[in-house]
Amino acid sequence: MLMQCLIDLFVCLCVCVCVFSSSGLFASHYTEMHYREDGQTVMSTHNSTMNCYYHGEVQGYTHSDVSLSTCSGIRGFILLENKTLMVEPAFEPANDTHVIYEGHHLHFPSGTCGHGHNISTVSHMSAGGPPQSFSTRHKRDVQKTTKYVELIIVADNREFQKQGKDVEKVKQRLAEIANYVDKFYRVLNIRVALVGLEVWSDADKCAVTQDPFTTLHEFLDWRKLKLLPQRPHDNAQLISGVYFQGTTIGMAPIMSMCTAEQSGGIVMDHSDNPLGAAVTLAHELGHNFGMNHDTPERGCGCRMTVDRGGCIMTPSTGYPFPTVFSTCSKKDLVASLEKGVGMCLYNMPEVKMLYGGQKCGNGYIEEGEECDCGEPEECLNPCCNATTCTLKGDAVCAHGQCCEDCQLKPAGTPCRESSNSCDLPEFCTGTTPHCPANVYLHDGHACHNMDGYCYNGICQTHEQQCITLWGPGAKPAPGICFERVNSAGDPYGNCGKDSKGSFAKCQARDARCGKIQCQGGANRPVIGTNAVSIETNIPLQEGGRILCRGTHVYLGDDMPDPGLVLAGTKCAEGMICLNRQCQNVSVFGVHKCSGKCNGRGECNNKKNCHCEAHWAPPFCDRAGFGGSVDSGPMRQAADSSAVAVGALVTLLCLLSAGLIVCLKSKALVQMLCINKKSAIQKLRYSVCFPQISHHSSEPLLPPHNFHSLRRLPECPTRCQPVHISHPMPISGLQPHRTLVSHTHSPGRAAGFHTLPRQLPYANIQVSAVRLRYMSPCTRHPTLQKLISWK
């Protein structure tokens, strides 16, 4: 029986498995780092010339998956409908002898996620499904847009020792783990791209102990202060050789993807086979994405039964390893993405110099390729020649959201809508088939009708969190509830934990950054069976009481409290919660950044101006197509052409009207100037300025933004234009309003941005001599002899 099984497996491996290179696993800026015994850093890029990581499926088997590496022998797993098969070398170092066995024969201690066992839910999600977001604007379909997690994996010193102090062996193990995780997430349209590996070969760079809670926070602090500034990435995971206390084998914060403070996790390498650590890493990465545990009361659908491993987000793991996600995980992911979690994941990492060497047919456009639609037998792209990786016929492009029918979409075509009030849309540039990288409003920008401030692309408010915890109808409690309850410094009212692990009391000004206090909503918290209501009645001096409703979730000391106010929540006017303190939004520099946008745009997370539709980046100080240098233009060229034609027609009409007015004025003045009075009297009493009614509805300037229209109607020959930059009062004339001075840049349209649009001509203050207005009276021969005009 065993022999027949091995024969069947051999046939399956040799004949039926179709695998394709997963070289996109490694980004072009991928780096490896380890340390010498003296602590000196050694950094390098991998120079391997063979492509040894593969994903695929088994022909004839629906829902089958294959993930293999051939870097040192054949290693990996083959997932069939009713079993999981493991392949690995029989000896180390690897030779031609391999073993194939079913996944349930793996030996390792069972373990749980650090969020606790049999927890119905964790932070910010309801047991019945994803939370409802207050925002009504969502991306067109977050599931159809591929997301890319730029990942760094770090191995601690204990892991280095477990692998025989062999740096290359550790790196290969970490790369295998990443390859598995990439395979798990591909079905969710998420690619996990390694941008770096780091091995603490000399000593740990942060405290790594058996206490998983302390280790997690130490690692996240090190990542924020040391790793992130030096090597930009989206998420970092620590693979540890230390055995954590209890049954915990991993831990990560909830809904923290892309944040500088908490986008990461810790994983215990608990199995001889790297697949074990890969499953745990995928689980913790799921928490970063906002996925909850799969528990019976949630009614999750999983195509793998418990005896076959179940799904990845199950609270505890055993054998065989789970390798698929449940329906609950998919719903949680969509809800988080629509809320704004993972704003950094929409830019594709550079893959022009892929780890493992180039290969036409791997699905990635590399240097020297015009397109790549995969192997010829799987390519369905009508624009790309799969054999040569070149474009067909007159095709200009073959891939990307800005490519349609093998041609580039026009500049200004929307390619990614905003997902919430803190997100910004992106537009095709007309020069590339790819949509620009995702950008969002600068941290500290007001959002949600001024009720909140943007933070990491999300608009956090107390009201939103109360609805998440208590359901529709919930709202924040009065400030006195926050102050009284959170001044206790106990599990039910606090500002988090201090460095000693004790609950910290909230100062009065920080009270709204502690445990959230609500009113209304459901009778009990809607976030799961482990959450209970903590109600506090506060008597008022004038009589009566205020009911304050808080929550407490029994998750153990290693679980972040979902009842705490989220970072980035508005705690007062101009103030925001950071590190459990109510701090001024000026710490983000949002006002300074927005100041350079001239009041016609908003600052994005890259500190660039996102301009209104008719203004041009980078500073929104001249006419243009809107958008930013990051997002692409907001308007198409065709729109601007129509506007230009309209402006030209308007200009011609105005010039014609001005010419007629001037000609009529000339005839009228000449009639009035020819009389029997003396020359001086003629000068004194001649109507040298057209008298226009104060009640005229004629606008001062046409209501248009283009500076080409900023001129008065032209006068006849030898007339000089009226200079309105420095108005001079005329004796006896009492104007309503004075025009704003714009002497710095007379050629800019911005100077007229704040002018009143219905100011009549009669309100312009001019002076005949000082402003050199050449009245038609000066053409009278007698006057020309008597007066020398300047």
PDB file of N, CA and C in Angstrom, residues 684-718:
ATOM      1  N   ARG A 684     -11.530 121.723 -17.802  1.00  0.00           N
ATOM      2  CA  ARG A 684     -12.045 121.521 -16.448  1.00  0.00           C
ATOM      3  C   ARG A 684     -13.371 120.784 -16.457  1.00  0.00           C
ATOM      4  N   TYR A 685     -14.226 121.157 -17.436  1.00  0.00           N
ATOM      5  CA  TYR A 685     -15.580 120.613 -17.386  1.00  0.00           C
ATOM      6  C   TYR A 685     -15.854 119.522 -18.416  1.00  0.00           C
ATOM      7  N   SER A 686     -14.866 119.218 -19.233  1.00  0.00           N
ATOM      8  CA  SER A 686     -15.098 118.163 -20.219  1.00  0.00           C
ATOM      9  C   SER A 686     -15.292 116.819 -19.529  1.00  0.00           C
ATOM     10  N   VAL A 687     -16.075 116.027 -20.122  1.00  0.00           N
ATOM     11  CA  VAL A 687     -16.303 114.683 -19.559  1.00  0.00           C
ATOM     12  C   VAL A 687     -15.159 113.806 -20.031  1.00  0.00           C
ATOM     13  N   CYS A 688     -14.145 113.779 -19.203  1.00  0.00           N
ATOM     14  CA  CYS A 688     -12.939 113.049 -19.617  1.00  0.00           C
ATOM     15  C   CYS A 688     -12.979 111.576 -19.238  1.00  0.00           C
ATOM     16  N   PHE A 689     -13.958 111.173 -18.414  1.00  0.00           N
ATOM     17  CA  PHE A 689     -14.047 109.774 -18.031  1.00  0.00           C
ATOM     18  C   PHE A 689     -15.457 109.279 -18.271  1.00  0.00           C
ATOM     19  N   PRO A 690     -15.642 108.184 -18.836  1.00  0.00           N
ATOM     20  CA  PRO A 690     -16.979 107.644 -19.035  1.00  0.00           C
ATOM     21  C   PRO A 690     -17.678 107.479 -17.700  1.00  0.00           C
ATOM     22  N   GLN A 691     -18.861 107.968 -17.565  1.00  0.00           N
ATOM     23  CA  GLN A 691     -19.619 107.855 -16.320  1.00  0.00           C
ATOM     24  C   GLN A 691     -20.506 106.614 -16.395  1.00  0.00           C
ATOM     25  N   ILE A 692     -20.198 105.691 -15.578  1.00  0.00           N
ATOM     26  CA  ILE A 692     -20.922 104.419 -15.587  1.00  0.00           C
ATOM     27  C   ILE A 692     -21.727 104.317 -14.309  1.00  0.00           C
ATOM     28  N   SER A 693     -22.918 103.868 -14.390  1.00  0.00           N
ATOM     29  CA  SER A 693     -23.826 103.823 -13.237  1.00  0.00           C
ATOM     30  C   SER A 693     -23.309 102.905 -12.161  1.00  0.00           C
ATOM     31  N   HIS A 694     -23.517 103.322 -10.901  1.00  0.00           N
ATOM     32  CA  HIS A 694     -23.151 102.473  -9.766  1.00  0.00           C
ATOM     33  C   HIS A 694     -24.047 101.255  -9.678  1.00  0.00           C
ATOM     34  N   HIS A 695     -25.156 101.333 -10.328  1.00  0.00           N
ATOM     35  CA  HIS A 695     -26.095 100.211 -10.237  1.00  0.00           C
ATOM     36  C   HIS A 695     -25.938  99.237 -11.386  1.00  0.00           C
ATOM     37  N   SER A 696     -24.876  99.433 -12.155  1.00  0.00           N
ATOM     38  CA  SER A 696     -24.668  98.533 -13.287  1.00  0.00           C
ATOM     39  C   SER A 696     -24.409  97.125 -12.816  1.00  0.00           C
ATOM     40  N   SER A 697     -24.956  96.171 -13.528  1.00  0.00           N
ATOM     41  CA  SER A 697     -24.716  94.751 -13.201  1.00  0.00           C
ATOM     42  C   SER A 697     -23.550  94.179 -13.964  1.00  0.00           C
ATOM     43  N   GLU A 698     -22.873  95.034 -14.705  1.00  0.00           N
ATOM     44  CA  GLU A 698     -21.713  94.577 -15.490  1.00  0.00           C
ATOM     45  C   GLU A 698     -20.607  94.116 -14.555  1.00  0.00           C
ATOM     46  N   PRO A 699     -20.115  92.916 -14.647  1.00  0.00           N
ATOM     47  CA  PRO A 699     -19.055  92.462 -13.748  1.00  0.00           C
ATOM     48  C   PRO A 699     -17.727  93.139 -14.066  1.00  0.00           C
ATOM     49  N   LEU A 700     -16.897  93.261 -13.028  1.00  0.00           N
ATOM     50  CA  LEU A 700     -15.571  93.841 -13.213  1.00  0.00           C
ATOM     51  C   LEU A 700     -14.731  92.991 -14.149  1.00  0.00           C
ATOM     52  N   LEU A 701     -14.771  91.688 -13.928  1.00  0.00           N
ATOM     53  CA  LEU A 701     -14.008  90.767 -14.772  1.00  0.00           C
ATOM     54  C   LEU A 701     -14.876  89.562 -15.065  1.00  0.00           C
ATOM     55  N   PRO A 702     -14.683  88.931 -16.185  1.00  0.00           N
ATOM     56  CA  PRO A 702     -15.447  87.713 -16.458  1.00  0.00           C
ATOM     57  C   PRO A 702     -15.097  86.642 -15.444  1.00  0.00           C
ATOM     58  N   PRO A 703     -16.086  85.855 -14.979  1.00  0.00           N
ATOM     59  CA  PRO A 703     -15.832  84.835 -13.952  1.00  0.00           C
ATOM     60  C   PRO A 703     -15.097  83.645 -14.498  1.00  0.00           C
ATOM     61  N   HIS A 704     -13.821  83.800 -14.758  1.00  0.00           N
ATOM     62  CA  HIS A 704     -13.014  82.720 -15.328  1.00  0.00           C
ATOM     63  C   HIS A 704     -11.650  82.749 -14.684  1.00  0.00           C
ATOM     64  N   ASN A 705     -11.045  81.569 -14.561  1.00  0.00           N
ATOM     65  CA  ASN A 705      -9.777  81.471 -13.856  1.00  0.00           C
ATOM     66  C   ASN A 705      -8.557  81.756 -14.728  1.00  0.00           C
ATOM     67  N   PHE A 706      -8.710  81.761 -16.039  1.00  0.00           N
ATOM     68  CA  PHE A 706      -7.531  81.872 -16.884  1.00  0.00           C
ATOM     69  C   PHE A 706      -7.008  83.304 -16.919  1.00  0.00           C
ATOM     70  N   HIS A 707      -5.687  83.457 -16.728  1.00  0.00           N
ATOM     71  CA  HIS A 707      -5.110  84.783 -16.665  1.00  0.00           C
ATOM     72  C   HIS A 707      -5.137  85.502 -18.015  1.00  0.00           C
ATOM     73  N   SER A 708      -5.389  84.794 -19.099  1.00  0.00           N
ATOM     74  CA  SER A 708      -5.443  85.429 -20.412  1.00  0.00           C
ATOM     75  C   SER A 708      -6.631  86.383 -20.528  1.00  0.00           C
ATOM     76  N   LEU A 709      -7.605  86.288 -19.617  1.00  0.00           N
ATOM     77  CA  LEU A 709      -8.766  87.177 -19.656  1.00  0.00           C
ATOM     78  C   LEU A 709      -8.634  88.329 -18.690  1.00  0.00           C
ATOM     79  N   ARG A 710      -7.545  88.424 -18.000  1.00  0.00           N
ATOM     80  CA  ARG A 710      -7.362  89.474 -17.010  1.00  0.00           C
ATOM     81  C   ARG A 710      -6.921  90.768 -17.677  1.00  0.00           C
ATOM     82  N   ARG A 711      -7.796  91.426 -18.440  1.00  0.00           N
ATOM     83  CA  ARG A 711      -7.473  92.704 -19.069  1.00  0.00           C
ATOM     84  C   ARG A 711      -8.779  93.457 -19.300  1.00  0.00           C
ATOM     85  N   LEU A 712      -8.697  94.791 -19.343  1.00  0.00           N
ATOM     86  CA  LEU A 712      -9.863  95.603 -19.663  1.00  0.00           C
ATOM     87  C   LEU A 712     -10.020  95.674 -21.172  1.00  0.00           C
ATOM     88  N   PRO A 713     -11.231  96.018 -21.656  1.00  0.00           N
ATOM     89  CA  PRO A 713     -11.421  96.142 -23.103  1.00  0.00           C
ATOM     90  C   PRO A 713     -10.423  97.125 -23.695  1.00  0.00           C
ATOM     91  N   GLU A 714      -9.918  96.809 -24.885  1.00  0.00           N
ATOM     92  CA  GLU A 714      -8.924  97.653 -25.523  1.00  0.00           C
ATOM     93  C   GLU A 714      -9.537  98.985 -25.969  1.00  0.00           C
ATOM     94  N   CYS A 715      -8.764 100.069 -25.857  1.00  0.00           N
ATOM     95  CA  CYS A 715      -9.189 101.399 -26.274  1.00  0.00           C
ATOM     96  C   CYS A 715      -8.670 101.667 -27.676  1.00  0.00           C
ATOM     97  N   PRO A 716      -9.144 102.771 -28.302  1.00  0.00           N
ATOM     98  CA  PRO A 716      -8.627 103.108 -29.635  1.00  0.00           C
ATOM     99  C   PRO A 716      -7.143 103.447 -29.584  1.00  0.00           C
ATOM    100  N   THR A 717      -6.585 103.658 -30.744  1.00  0.00           N
ATOM    101  CA  THR A 717      -5.153 103.951 -30.870  1.00  0.00           C
ATOM    102  C   THR A 717      -4.768 105.135 -29.993  1.00  0.00           C
ATOM    103  N   ARG A 718      -3.568 105.068 -29.432  1.00  0.00           N
ATOM    104  CA  ARG A 718      -2.957 106.080 -28.577  1.00  0.00           C
ATOM    105  C   ARG A 718      -3.553 106.097 -27.167  1.00  0.00           C
TER     106      ARG A 718
END
